[in-house]
Coordinates of C-alpha atoms and ligand atoms in Angstrom, one line a residue:
X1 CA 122.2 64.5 107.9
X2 CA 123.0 65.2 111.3
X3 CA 120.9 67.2 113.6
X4 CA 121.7 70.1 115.8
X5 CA 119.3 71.2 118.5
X6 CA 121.2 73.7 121.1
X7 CA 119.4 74.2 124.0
X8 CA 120.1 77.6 124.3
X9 CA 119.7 80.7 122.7
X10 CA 116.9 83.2 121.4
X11 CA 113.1 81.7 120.9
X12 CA 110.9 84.6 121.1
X13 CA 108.8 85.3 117.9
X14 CA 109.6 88.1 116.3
X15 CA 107.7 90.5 113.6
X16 CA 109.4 91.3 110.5
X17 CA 109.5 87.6 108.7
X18 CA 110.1 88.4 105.5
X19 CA 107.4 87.4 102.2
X20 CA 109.3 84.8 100.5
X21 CA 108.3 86.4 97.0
X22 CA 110.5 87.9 95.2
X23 CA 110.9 91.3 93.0
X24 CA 113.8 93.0 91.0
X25 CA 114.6 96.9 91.8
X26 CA 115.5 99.2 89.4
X27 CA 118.9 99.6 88.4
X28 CA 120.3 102.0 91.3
X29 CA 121.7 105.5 90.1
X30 CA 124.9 105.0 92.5
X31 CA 126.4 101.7 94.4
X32 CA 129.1 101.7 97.3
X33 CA 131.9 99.5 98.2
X34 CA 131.5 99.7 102.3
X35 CA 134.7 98.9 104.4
X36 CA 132.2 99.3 107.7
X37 CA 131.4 95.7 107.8
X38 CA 134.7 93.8 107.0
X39 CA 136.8 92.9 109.7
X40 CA 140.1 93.5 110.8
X41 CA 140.8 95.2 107.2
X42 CA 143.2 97.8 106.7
X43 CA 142.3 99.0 103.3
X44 CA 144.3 101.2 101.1
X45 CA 142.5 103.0 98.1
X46 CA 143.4 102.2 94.5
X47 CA 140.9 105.1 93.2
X48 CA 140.4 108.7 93.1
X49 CA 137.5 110.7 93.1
X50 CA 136.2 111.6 89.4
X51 CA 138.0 108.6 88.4
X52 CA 136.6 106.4 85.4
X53 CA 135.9 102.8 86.5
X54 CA 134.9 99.2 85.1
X55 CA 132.9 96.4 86.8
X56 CA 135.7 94.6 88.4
X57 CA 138.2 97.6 89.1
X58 CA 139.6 97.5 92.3
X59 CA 139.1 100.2 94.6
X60 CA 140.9 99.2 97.7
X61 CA 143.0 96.5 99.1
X62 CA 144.0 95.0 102.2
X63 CA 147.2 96.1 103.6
X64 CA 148.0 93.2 105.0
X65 CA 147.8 91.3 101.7
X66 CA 147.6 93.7 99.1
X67 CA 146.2 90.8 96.5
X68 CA 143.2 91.0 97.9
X69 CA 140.8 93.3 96.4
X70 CA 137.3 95.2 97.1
X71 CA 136.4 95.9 93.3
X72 CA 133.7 98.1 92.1
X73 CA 130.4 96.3 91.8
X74 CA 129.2 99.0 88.8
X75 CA 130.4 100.9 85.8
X76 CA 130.7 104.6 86.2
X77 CA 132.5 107.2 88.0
X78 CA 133.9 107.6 91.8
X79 CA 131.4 109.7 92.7
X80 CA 132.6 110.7 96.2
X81 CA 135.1 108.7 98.6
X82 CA 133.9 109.2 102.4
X83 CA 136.0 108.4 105.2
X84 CA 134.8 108.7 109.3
X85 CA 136.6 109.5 112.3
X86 CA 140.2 109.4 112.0
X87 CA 140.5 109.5 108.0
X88 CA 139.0 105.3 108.8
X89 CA 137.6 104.7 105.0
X90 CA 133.5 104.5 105.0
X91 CA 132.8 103.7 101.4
X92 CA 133.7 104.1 97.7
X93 CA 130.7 105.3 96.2
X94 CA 130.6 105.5 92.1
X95 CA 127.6 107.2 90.2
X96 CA 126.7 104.2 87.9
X97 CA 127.0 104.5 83.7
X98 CA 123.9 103.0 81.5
X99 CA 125.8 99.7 80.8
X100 CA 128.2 97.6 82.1
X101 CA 131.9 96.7 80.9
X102 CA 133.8 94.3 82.8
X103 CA 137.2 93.2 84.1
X104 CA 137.6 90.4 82.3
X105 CA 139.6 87.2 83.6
X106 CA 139.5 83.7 81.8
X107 CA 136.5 82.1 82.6
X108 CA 137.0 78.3 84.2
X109 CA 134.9 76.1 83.5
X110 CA 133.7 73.4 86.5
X111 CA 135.2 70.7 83.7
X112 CA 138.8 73.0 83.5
X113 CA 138.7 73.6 87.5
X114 CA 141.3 70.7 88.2
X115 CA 143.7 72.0 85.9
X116 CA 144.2 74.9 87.6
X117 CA 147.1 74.7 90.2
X118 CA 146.0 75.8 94.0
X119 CA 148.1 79.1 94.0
X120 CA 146.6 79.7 90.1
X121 CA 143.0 79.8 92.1
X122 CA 143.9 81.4 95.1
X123 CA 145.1 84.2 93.1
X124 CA 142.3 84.5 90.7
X125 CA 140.3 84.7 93.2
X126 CA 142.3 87.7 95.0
X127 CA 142.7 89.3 91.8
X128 CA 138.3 89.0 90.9
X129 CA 137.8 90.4 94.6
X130 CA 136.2 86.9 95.7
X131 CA 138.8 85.7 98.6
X132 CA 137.5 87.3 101.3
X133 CA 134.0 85.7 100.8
X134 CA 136.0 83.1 102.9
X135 CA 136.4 83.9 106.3
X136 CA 138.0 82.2 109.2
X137 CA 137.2 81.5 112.9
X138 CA 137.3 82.6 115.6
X139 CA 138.4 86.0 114.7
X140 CA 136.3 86.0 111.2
X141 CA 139.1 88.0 109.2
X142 CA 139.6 86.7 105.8
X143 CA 140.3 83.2 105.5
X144 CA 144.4 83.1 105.5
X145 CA 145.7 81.6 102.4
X146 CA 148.9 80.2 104.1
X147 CA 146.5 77.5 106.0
X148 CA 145.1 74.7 105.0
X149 CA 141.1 74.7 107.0
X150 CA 140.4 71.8 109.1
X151 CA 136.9 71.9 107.4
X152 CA 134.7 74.7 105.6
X153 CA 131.6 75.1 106.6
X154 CA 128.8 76.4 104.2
X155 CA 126.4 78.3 106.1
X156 CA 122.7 78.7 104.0
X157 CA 121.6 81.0 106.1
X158 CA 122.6 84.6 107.2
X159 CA 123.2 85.9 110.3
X160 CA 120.1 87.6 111.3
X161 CA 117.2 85.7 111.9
X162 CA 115.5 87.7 108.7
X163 CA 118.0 87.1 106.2
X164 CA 117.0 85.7 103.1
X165 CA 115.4 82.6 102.4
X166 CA 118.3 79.9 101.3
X167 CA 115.7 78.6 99.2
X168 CA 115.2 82.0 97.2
X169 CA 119.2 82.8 96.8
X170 CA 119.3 79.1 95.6
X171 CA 116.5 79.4 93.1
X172 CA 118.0 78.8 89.4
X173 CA 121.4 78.1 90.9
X174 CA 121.7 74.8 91.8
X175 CA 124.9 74.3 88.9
X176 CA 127.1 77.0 90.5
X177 CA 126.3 75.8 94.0
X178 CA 127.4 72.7 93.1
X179 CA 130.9 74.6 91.4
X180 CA 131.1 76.2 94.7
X181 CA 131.5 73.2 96.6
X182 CA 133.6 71.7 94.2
X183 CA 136.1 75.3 94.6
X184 CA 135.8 74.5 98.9
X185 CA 136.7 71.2 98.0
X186 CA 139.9 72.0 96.9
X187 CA 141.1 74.0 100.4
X188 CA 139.5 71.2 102.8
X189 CA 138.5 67.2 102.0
X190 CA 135.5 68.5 104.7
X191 CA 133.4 70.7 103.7
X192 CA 129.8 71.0 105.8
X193 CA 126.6 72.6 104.7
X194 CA 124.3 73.6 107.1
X195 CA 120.8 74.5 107.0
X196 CA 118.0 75.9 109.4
X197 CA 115.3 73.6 109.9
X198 CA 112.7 76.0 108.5
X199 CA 114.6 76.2 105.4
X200 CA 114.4 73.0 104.4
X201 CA 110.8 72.7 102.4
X202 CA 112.5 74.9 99.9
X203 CA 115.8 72.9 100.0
X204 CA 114.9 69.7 98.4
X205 CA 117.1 70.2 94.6
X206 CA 120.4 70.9 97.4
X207 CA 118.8 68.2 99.8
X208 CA 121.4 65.7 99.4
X209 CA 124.4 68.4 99.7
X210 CA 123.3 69.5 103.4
X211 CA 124.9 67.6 106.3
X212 CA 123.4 69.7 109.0
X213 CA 120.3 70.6 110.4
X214 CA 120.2 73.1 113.0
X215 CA 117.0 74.1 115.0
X216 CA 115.3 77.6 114.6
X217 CA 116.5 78.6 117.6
X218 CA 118.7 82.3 116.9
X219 CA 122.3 81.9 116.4
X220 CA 122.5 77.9 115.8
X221 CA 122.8 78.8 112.1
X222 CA 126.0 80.9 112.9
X223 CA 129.1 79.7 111.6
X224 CA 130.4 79.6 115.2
X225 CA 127.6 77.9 117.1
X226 CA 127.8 75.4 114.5
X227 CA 131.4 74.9 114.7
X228 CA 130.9 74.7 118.6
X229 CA 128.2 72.3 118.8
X230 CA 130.3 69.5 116.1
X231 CA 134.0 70.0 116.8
X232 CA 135.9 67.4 117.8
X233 CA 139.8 68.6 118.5
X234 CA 141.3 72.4 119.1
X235 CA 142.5 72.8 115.6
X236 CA 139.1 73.1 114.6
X237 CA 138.9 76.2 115.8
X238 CA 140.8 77.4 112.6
X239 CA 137.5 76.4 110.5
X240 CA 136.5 78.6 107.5
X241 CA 133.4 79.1 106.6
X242 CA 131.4 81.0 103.7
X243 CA 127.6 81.8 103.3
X244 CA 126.0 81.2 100.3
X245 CA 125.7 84.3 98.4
X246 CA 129.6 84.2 98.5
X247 CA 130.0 80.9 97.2
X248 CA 128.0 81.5 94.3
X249 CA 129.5 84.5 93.3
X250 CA 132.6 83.0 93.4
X251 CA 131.2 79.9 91.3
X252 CA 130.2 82.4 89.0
X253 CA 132.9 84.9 88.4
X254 CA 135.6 81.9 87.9
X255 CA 132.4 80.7 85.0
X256 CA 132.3 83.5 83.7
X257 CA 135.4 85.5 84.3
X258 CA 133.4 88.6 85.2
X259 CA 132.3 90.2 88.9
X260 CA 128.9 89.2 89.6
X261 CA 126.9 92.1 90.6
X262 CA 123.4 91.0 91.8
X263 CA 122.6 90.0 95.1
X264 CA 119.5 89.2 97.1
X265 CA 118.3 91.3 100.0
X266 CA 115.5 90.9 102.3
X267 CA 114.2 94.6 104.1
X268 CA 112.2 93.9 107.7
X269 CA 110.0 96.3 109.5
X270 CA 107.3 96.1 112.2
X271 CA 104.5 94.0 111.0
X272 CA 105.3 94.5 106.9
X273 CA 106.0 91.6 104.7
X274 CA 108.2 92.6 102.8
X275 CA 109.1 90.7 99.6
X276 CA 112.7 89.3 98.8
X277 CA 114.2 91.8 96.7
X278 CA 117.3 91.8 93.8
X279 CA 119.3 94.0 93.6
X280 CA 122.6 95.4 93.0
X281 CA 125.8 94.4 95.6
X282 CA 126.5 97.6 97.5
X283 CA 122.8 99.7 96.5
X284 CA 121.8 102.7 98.6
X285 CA 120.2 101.5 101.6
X286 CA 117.7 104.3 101.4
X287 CA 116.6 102.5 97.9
X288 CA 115.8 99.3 99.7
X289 CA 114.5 100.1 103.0
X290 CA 111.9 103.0 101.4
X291 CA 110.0 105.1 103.3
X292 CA 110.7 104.8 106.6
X293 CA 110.4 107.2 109.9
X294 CA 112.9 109.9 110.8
X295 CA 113.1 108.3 114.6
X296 CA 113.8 104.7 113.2
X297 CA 117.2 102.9 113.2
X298 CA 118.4 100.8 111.0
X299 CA 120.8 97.7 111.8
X300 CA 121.9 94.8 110.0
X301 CA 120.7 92.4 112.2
X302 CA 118.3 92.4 115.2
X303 CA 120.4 91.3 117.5
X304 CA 124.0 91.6 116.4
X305 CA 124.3 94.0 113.1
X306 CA 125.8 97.3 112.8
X307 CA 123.7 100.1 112.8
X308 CA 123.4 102.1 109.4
X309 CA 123.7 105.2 108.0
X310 CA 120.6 105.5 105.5
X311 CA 122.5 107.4 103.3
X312 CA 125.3 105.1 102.8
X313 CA 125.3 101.6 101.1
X314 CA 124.4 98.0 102.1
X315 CA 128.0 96.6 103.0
X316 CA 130.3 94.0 101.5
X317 CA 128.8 91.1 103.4
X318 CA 125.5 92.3 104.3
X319 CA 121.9 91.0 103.3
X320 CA 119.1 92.0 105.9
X321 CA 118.8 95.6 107.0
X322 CA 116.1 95.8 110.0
X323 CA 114.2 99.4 109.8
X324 CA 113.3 99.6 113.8
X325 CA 111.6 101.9 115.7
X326 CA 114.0 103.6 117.9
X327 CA 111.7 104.6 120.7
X328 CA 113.4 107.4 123.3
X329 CA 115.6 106.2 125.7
X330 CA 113.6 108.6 128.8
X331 CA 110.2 107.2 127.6
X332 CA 108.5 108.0 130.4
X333 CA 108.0 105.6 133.0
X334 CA 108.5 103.0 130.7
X335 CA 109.2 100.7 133.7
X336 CA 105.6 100.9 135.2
X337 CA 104.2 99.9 131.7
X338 CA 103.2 96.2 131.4
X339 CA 105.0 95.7 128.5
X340 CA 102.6 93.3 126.3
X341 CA 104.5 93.8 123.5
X342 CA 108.1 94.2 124.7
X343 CA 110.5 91.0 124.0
X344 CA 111.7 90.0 126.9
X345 CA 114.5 86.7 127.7
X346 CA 114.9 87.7 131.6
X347 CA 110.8 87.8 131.9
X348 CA 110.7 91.6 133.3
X349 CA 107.7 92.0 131.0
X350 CA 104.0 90.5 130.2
X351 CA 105.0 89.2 126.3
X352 CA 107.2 86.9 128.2
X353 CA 103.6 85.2 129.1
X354 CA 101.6 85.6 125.5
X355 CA 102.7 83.6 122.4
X356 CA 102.5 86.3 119.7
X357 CA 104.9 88.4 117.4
X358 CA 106.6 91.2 119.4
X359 CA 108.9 93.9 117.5
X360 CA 112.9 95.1 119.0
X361 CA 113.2 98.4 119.1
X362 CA 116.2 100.9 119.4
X363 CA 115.7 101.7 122.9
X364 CA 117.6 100.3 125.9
X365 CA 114.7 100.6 128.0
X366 CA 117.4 101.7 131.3
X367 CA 120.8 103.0 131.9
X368 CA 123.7 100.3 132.2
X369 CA 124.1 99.4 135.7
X370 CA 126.6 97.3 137.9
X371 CA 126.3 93.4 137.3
X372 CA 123.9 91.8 139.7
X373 CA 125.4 88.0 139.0
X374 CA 122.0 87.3 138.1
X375 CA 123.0 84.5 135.5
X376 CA 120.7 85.4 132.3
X377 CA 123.6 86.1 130.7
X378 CA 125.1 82.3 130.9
X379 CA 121.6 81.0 130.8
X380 CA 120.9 82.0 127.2
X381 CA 124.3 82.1 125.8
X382 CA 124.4 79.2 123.0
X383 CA 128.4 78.1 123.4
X384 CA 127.6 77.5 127.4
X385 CA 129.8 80.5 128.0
X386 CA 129.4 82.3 131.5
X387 CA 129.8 86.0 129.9
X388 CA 129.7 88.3 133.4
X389 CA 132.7 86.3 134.3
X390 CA 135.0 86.9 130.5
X391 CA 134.0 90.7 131.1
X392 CA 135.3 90.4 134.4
X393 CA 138.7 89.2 133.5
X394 CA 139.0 91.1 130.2
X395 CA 138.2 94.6 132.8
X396 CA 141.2 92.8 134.8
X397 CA 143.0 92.7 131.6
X398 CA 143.4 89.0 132.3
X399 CA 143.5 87.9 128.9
X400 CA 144.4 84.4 130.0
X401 CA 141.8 83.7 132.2
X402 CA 139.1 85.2 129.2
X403 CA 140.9 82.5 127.2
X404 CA 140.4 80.0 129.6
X405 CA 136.9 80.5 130.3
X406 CA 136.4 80.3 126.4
X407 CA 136.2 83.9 125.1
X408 CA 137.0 82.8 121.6
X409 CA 134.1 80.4 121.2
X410 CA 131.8 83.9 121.6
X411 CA 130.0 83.9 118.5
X412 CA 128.8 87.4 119.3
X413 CA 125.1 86.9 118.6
X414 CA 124.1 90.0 121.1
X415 CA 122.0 87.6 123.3
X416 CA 123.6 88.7 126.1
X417 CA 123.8 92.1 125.9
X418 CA 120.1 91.3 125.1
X419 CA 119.0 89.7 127.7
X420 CA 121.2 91.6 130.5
X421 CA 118.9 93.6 133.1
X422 CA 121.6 95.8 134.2
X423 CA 122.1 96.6 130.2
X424 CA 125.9 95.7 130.2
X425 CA 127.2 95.5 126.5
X426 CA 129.0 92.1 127.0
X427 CA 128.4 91.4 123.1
X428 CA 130.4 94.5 122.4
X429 CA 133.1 94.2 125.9
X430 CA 134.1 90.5 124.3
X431 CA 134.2 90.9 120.9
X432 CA 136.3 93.9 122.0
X433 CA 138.4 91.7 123.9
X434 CA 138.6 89.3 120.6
X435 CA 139.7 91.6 118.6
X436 CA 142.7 92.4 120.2
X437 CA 143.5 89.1 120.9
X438 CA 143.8 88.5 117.6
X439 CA 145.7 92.1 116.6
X440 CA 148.4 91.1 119.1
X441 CA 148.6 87.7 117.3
X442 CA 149.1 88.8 114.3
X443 CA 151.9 91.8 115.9
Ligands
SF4_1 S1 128.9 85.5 125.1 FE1 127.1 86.6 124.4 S2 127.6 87.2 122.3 FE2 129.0 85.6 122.9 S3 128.0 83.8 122.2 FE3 127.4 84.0 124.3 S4 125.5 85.1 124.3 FE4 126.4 85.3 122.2
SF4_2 S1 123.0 89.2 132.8 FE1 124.0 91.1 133.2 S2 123.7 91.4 135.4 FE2 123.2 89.3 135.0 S3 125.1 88.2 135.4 FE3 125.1 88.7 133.2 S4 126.2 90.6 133.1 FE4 125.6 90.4 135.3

């Protein structure tokens, strides 16, 4: 097992570590299919409201490759179809019947897996809405079906530093994460598993399956960081990668033939441990995060999720929600306070001096100012990329010199929007800057 200790990145302790117990929520009265958190898609809907649906119906599809669908994770009705600025879709949202009944495929056995041809399996899994588990670097859109992936990596852990416990999602499914690999096997002879170091006590039955260790230090976990820290030649950069829920539902729907529907979540807030929790792909995020106040916010990931509606759904790829407090942007003379429990990378406050928990909050504590080329930016960022200077050339629409100074190695953790004291959104400015690159590759 190979080791991988970046020596950058986020260390600060954070509140909001999730109990590693877990519980089972009732069955949701409605579940959503969210486009907010897939990339690059442009969906077209297969459904209209009032519209009957099984488990397994699609519900949209990508226009770019219409064979891969976003199916309904419930039985029931469309309840309501919701769309944001500019008609972009928001979610399907169906109003769930008492029992399932399924879309039924031909289940595949692990024994029956090498008789099926590799178009017969990439289609099954565009047709079961499980492609797009697979995702590609740098740009993460769906993994593109015409390529053949230097190497997959597996990551075991999500993207936030709360996200559940690999340990926990793995519990009781140690045969279809073994079918998974076997599946990635047949895209990419290298396929990598990697694991945070303070996973591993609960890893021992997948023990022999991981082939990297990388330190607790926020994002070395990321598919990116990883991919950074071991590759050897350019076309690396075209790695896939998957996390673990998605391999096992895609171990699972070829067993079974049907569209697995559970997934496991894990809810953070302040100082309460909160327990792992089962529940329903796509449930109402006002179901899982529970009571919680009218001034917080909630994101998908401390540093680097989306910020959430509460009266929407938990998106296609999401696990963690983060209920935070969003204190007011004016608090009043917030700058002269000492700030003992503020986290802090660039050390303008106390907690950067006392070893103890300290919560984010919503707030961005200041107004964006001009860059003072003070450095924090480069001096945390975990790929060794100098942000202030990528924002520069991107704002000179230099997309060369971005490229050249490594812009698609950004994994877009948020440290450096983070840890900026003039409060410049470079997290936000590159991945901008990304994603056009990659629209004007694809024309
Ligand atoms: S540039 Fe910023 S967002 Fe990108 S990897 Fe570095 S710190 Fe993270
Ligand atoms: S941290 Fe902010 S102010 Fe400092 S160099 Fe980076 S962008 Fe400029």
């Amino acid at each position: 097992m190979e080791k991988i200790a970046p020596s950058k990145g986020f260390k600060l302790k954070l509140a909001g570590m999730p109990d590693t117990s877990v519980i089972r929520l009732s069955r949701p009265a409605t579940v959503g299919v969210s486009a907010l958190d897939i990339p690059h898609i442009r969906p077209k809907l297969l459904v209209k409201e009032k519209q009957a649906v099984k488990t397994g119906t699609p519900l949209f599809h990508d226009k770019r490759d219409p064979d891969i669908r976003y199916v309904s994770p419930g039985t029931g009705t469309v309840k309501q179809i919701r769309f944001g600025p500019r008609r972009r879709l928001v979610e399907v949202v169906i109003a769930l019947d008492g029992m399932d009944d399924f879309v039924e495929f031909d289940p595949v056995s692990p024994a029956d897996l090498n008789s099926l041809s590799d178009p017969d399996l990439t289609d099954r899994l565009k047709q079961g809405g499980m492609w797009q588990t697979l995702r590609q670097l740098p740009s993460r859109d769906t993994a593109d079906s015409r390529s053949t992936p230097p190497l997959i990596i597996v990551c075991l852990n999500g993207n936030d530093l709360f996200s559940p416990h690999p340990g926990r999602v793995l519990e009781d499914k140690i045969k279809p994460f073994e079918f998974g690999l076997a599946i990635l096997q047949r895209f990419s002879d290298r396929v990598i598993v990697a694991a945070r170091k303070s996973s591993m006590d609960r890893l021992e039955p997948v023990r022999h399956r991981i082939t990297h260790q990388v330190a607790d230090i926020y994002p070395a976990w990321d598919p990116g960081a990883i991919l950074y820290h071991i590759k050897t030649k350019a076309e690396e950069n075209q790695a896939w990668y998957i996390h673990v829920e998605g391999l096992i539902r895609m171990a699972r729907f070829l067993e079974t033939g049907r569209y697995p529907v559970e997934t496991m979540v894990t809810v953070t807030k302040g100082h309460d441990k909160k327990p792992h929790m089962i529940t329903r792909l796509g449930a109402p995020v006002r179901l899982l995060a529970g009571n919680f106040s009218p001034e917080s916010v909630i994101t998908t990931g401390q540093l680097n999720g989306r910020k959430v509606d509460p009266d929407t759904h938990l998106g296609f790829f999401e696990t963690t929600l983060n209920i935070l407090p969003d204190a007011p942007d004016d608090e009043m003379f917030g700058f002269l306070r000492p700030g003992l429990n503020k986290p802090t990378v660039s050390k303008t406050f106390l907690s950067c001096l006392v070893n103890k928990e300290v919560q984010l909050d919503g707030t961005l504590h200041g107004e964006e100012r001009a860059c003072i080329n003070c450095g924090y930016c480069e001096t945390i960022c975990p790929v060794d990329l100098m942000p202030s200077f990528i924002m520069k050339a991107l704002h000179g629409d230099d997309i060369e010199e971005a490229l050249q100074l490594g812009l698609l190695d950004c994994c877009r953790c948020g440290l450096c929007s983070f840890t900026c004291p003039s409060k410049i959104e470079l997290t936000q400015i590159l991945s901008l800057g990304m994603d056009t690159h990659h629209k004007d590759k694809q024309g």
